[in-house]
Amino acid sequence: QVQLVESGGGLVQAGGSLRLSCATSGRTFRLAAMGWFRQAPGKEREFVAAISAIVDTRSYADSVKGRFTISRDNAKNTLYLQMDRLRLEDTAVYYCATGSGVVPITRAPDYDYWGQGTQVTVSS
């Protein structure tokens, strides 16, 4: 059974930083494509960042490029999202997801499993 558990969310002031983690189990992590999505109240879930299996190719949404960094620790079966220079519009529930492929996956339907989400709130 594949499980993903996000952590690291919270309340932060604009301009601050947070690091999200996603602990995974039930699949060979180094062979898994991983991604982060977010969903703000009243909005659809949107792509944030993705990292491919094996070769670790990365992809970012334009809105977070240069501020967020996705990474993975295959020894710990954990995915990370380092979020710097946070803005009010980054407030959302952040979800990690896992799929298959050696290219970054940017479409939500292409992922197989999802975590339960962690809340990130950016205040002014």
mmCIF file of C-alpha atoms in Angstrom:
data_model
loop_
_atom_site.group_PDB
_atom_site.id
_atom_site.type_symbol
_atom_site.label_atom_id
_atom_site.label_comp_id
_atom_site.label_asym_id
_atom_site.label_seq_id
_atom_site.Cartn_x
_atom_site.Cartn_y
_atom_site.Cartn_z
ATOM 1 C CA GLN A 1 0.000 0.000 0.000
ATOM 2 C CA VAL A 2 1.449 3.326 -1.084
ATOM 3 C CA GLN A 3 1.308 6.092 1.503
ATOM 4 C CA LEU A 4 2.422 9.710 1.381
ATOM 5 C CA VAL A 5 2.472 11.910 4.473
ATOM 6 C CA GLU A 6 3.156 15.625 4.181
ATOM 7 C CA SER A 7 4.499 17.765 6.999
ATOM 8 C CA GLY A 8 6.093 21.140 7.557
ATOM 9 C CA GLY A 9 3.191 23.428 6.810
ATOM 10 C CA GLY A 10 2.252 26.326 9.051
ATOM 11 C CA LEU A 11 1.846 30.062 9.398
ATOM 12 C CA VAL A 12 4.607 32.317 8.097
ATOM 13 C CA GLN A 13 4.939 35.997 7.299
ATOM 14 C CA ALA A 14 5.305 37.190 3.757
ATOM 15 C CA GLY A 15 8.936 37.011 2.708
ATOM 16 C CA GLY A 16 9.619 34.093 5.005
ATOM 17 C CA SER A 17 10.482 30.455 4.306
ATOM 18 C CA LEU A 18 9.091 27.002 4.955
ATOM 19 C CA ARG A 19 10.236 23.523 4.023
ATOM 20 C CA LEU A 20 7.639 20.886 3.320
ATOM 21 C CA SER A 21 8.402 17.183 3.561
ATOM 22 C CA CYS A 22 6.602 14.193 2.084
ATOM 23 C CA ALA A 23 7.481 10.824 3.560
ATOM 24 C CA THR A 24 6.601 7.959 1.267
ATOM 25 C CA SER A 25 6.247 4.209 1.680
ATOM 26 C CA GLY A 26 5.002 1.280 -0.325
ATOM 27 C CA ARG A 27 6.932 1.849 -3.524
ATOM 28 C CA THR A 28 10.550 2.049 -4.675
ATOM 29 C CA PHE A 29 11.079 5.735 -4.058
ATOM 30 C CA ARG A 30 14.070 6.243 -6.370
ATOM 31 C CA LEU A 31 11.976 4.916 -9.281
ATOM 32 C CA ALA A 32 9.046 7.221 -8.543
ATOM 33 C CA ALA A 33 8.294 10.541 -10.165
ATOM 34 C CA MET A 34 7.190 12.987 -7.480
ATOM 35 C CA GLY A 35 5.361 16.276 -7.454
ATOM 36 C CA TRP A 36 3.846 19.059 -5.380
ATOM 37 C CA PHE A 37 0.478 20.645 -6.042
ATOM 38 C CA ARG A 38 -1.531 23.191 -4.107
ATOM 39 C CA GLN A 39 -5.145 24.196 -3.761
ATOM 40 C CA ALA A 40 -6.345 27.523 -2.426
ATOM 41 C CA PRO A 41 -9.929 28.050 -1.200
ATOM 42 C CA GLY A 42 -12.324 28.319 -4.114
ATOM 43 C CA LYS A 43 -9.659 27.428 -6.663
ATOM 44 C CA GLU A 44 -8.676 24.324 -8.548
ATOM 45 C CA ARG A 45 -5.650 22.277 -7.614
ATOM 46 C CA GLU A 46 -2.601 23.590 -9.435
ATOM 47 C CA PHE A 47 0.842 22.298 -10.248
ATOM 48 C CA VAL A 48 3.749 23.654 -8.200
ATOM 49 C CA ALA A 49 6.828 21.534 -8.846
ATOM 50 C CA ALA A 50 7.867 18.096 -10.032
ATOM 51 C CA ILE A 51 10.961 15.915 -10.063
ATOM 52 C CA SER A 52 11.425 12.889 -12.260
ATOM 53 C CA ALA A 53 12.585 9.425 -11.283
ATOM 54 C CA ILE A 54 16.263 8.436 -11.534
ATOM 55 C CA VAL A 55 17.627 11.484 -13.382
ATOM 56 C CA ASP A 56 15.963 14.071 -11.076
ATOM 57 C CA THR A 57 14.881 16.432 -13.819
ATOM 58 C CA ARG A 58 12.879 19.271 -12.281
ATOM 59 C CA SER A 59 9.976 21.411 -13.453
ATOM 60 C CA TYR A 60 8.350 24.413 -11.770
ATOM 61 C CA ALA A 61 5.249 26.495 -12.216
ATOM 62 C CA ASP A 62 6.105 29.995 -13.404
ATOM 63 C CA SER A 63 4.583 31.465 -10.238
ATOM 64 C CA VAL A 64 7.146 29.736 -7.996
ATOM 65 C CA LYS A 65 10.185 29.568 -10.253
ATOM 66 C CA GLY A 66 13.225 31.053 -8.526
ATOM 67 C CA ARG A 67 11.552 30.920 -5.086
ATOM 68 C CA PHE A 68 10.740 27.230 -4.550
ATOM 69 C CA THR A 69 13.081 24.239 -4.832
ATOM 70 C CA ILE A 70 11.996 20.621 -5.085
ATOM 71 C CA SER A 71 14.391 17.900 -3.985
ATOM 72 C CA ARG A 72 14.417 14.303 -2.888
ATOM 73 C CA ASP A 73 16.395 12.100 -0.511
ATOM 74 C CA ASN A 74 16.186 8.569 -1.849
ATOM 75 C CA ALA A 75 17.850 7.140 1.265
ATOM 76 C CA LYS A 76 15.042 8.576 3.400
ATOM 77 C CA ASN A 77 12.218 8.029 0.879
ATOM 78 C CA THR A 78 11.348 11.672 1.343
ATOM 79 C CA LEU A 79 10.432 14.497 -0.988
ATOM 80 C CA TYR A 80 10.987 18.144 -0.042
ATOM 81 C CA LEU A 81 9.775 21.541 -1.136
ATOM 82 C CA GLN A 82 11.872 24.464 0.047
ATOM 83 C CA MET A 83 9.744 27.604 -0.192
ATOM 84 C CA ASP A 84 11.501 30.967 0.061
ATOM 85 C CA ARG A 85 10.284 34.552 -0.327
ATOM 86 C CA LEU A 86 6.751 33.419 0.349
ATOM 87 C CA ARG A 87 3.879 35.576 -0.829
ATOM 88 C CA LEU A 88 0.285 35.952 0.298
ATOM 89 C CA GLU A 89 -0.847 34.161 -2.865
ATOM 90 C CA ASP A 90 1.137 31.058 -1.868
ATOM 91 C CA THR A 91 -1.453 30.358 0.837
ATOM 92 C CA ALA A 92 -2.986 26.955 0.085
ATOM 93 C CA VAL A 93 -3.123 23.315 1.059
ATOM 94 C CA TYR A 94 -0.049 21.656 -0.415
ATOM 95 C CA TYR A 95 -0.194 18.057 -1.621
ATOM 96 C CA CYS A 96 2.533 15.684 -2.680
ATOM 97 C CA ALA A 97 1.919 13.015 -5.271
ATOM 98 C CA THR A 98 3.723 10.053 -6.786
ATOM 99 C CA GLY A 99 3.695 8.581 -10.254
ATOM 100 C CA SER A 100 5.999 6.924 -12.748
ATOM 101 C CA GLY A 101 8.378 8.312 -15.313
ATOM 102 C CA VAL A 102 11.785 9.757 -16.039
ATOM 103 C CA VAL A 103 10.307 13.103 -16.996
ATOM 104 C CA PRO A 104 8.684 15.578 -14.600
ATOM 105 C CA ILE A 105 4.912 15.095 -14.380
ATOM 106 C CA THR A 106 2.987 18.359 -14.331
ATOM 107 C CA ARG A 107 -0.595 17.105 -14.780
ATOM 108 C CA ALA A 108 -2.493 15.932 -11.720
ATOM 109 C CA PRO A 109 -4.356 13.067 -13.489
ATOM 110 C CA ASP A 110 -1.003 11.477 -14.357
ATOM 111 C CA TYR A 111 -0.214 10.837 -10.692
ATOM 112 C CA ASP A 112 -1.225 7.584 -9.014
ATOM 113 C CA TYR A 113 -1.237 8.417 -5.310
ATOM 114 C CA TRP A 114 -1.687 11.533 -3.200
ATOM 115 C CA GLY A 115 -1.013 12.640 0.328
ATOM 116 C CA GLN A 116 -3.578 14.214 2.609
ATOM 117 C CA GLY A 117 -2.139 17.724 2.328
ATOM 118 C CA THR A 118 -0.562 20.269 4.654
ATOM 119 C CA GLN A 119 -1.762 23.836 5.152
ATOM 120 C CA VAL A 120 0.524 26.745 4.342
ATOM 121 C CA THR A 121 -0.700 30.183 5.373
ATOM 122 C CA VAL A 122 1.241 33.328 4.494
ATOM 123 C CA SER A 123 0.316 36.450 6.421
ATOM 124 C CA SER A 124 1.104 40.096 5.775
#
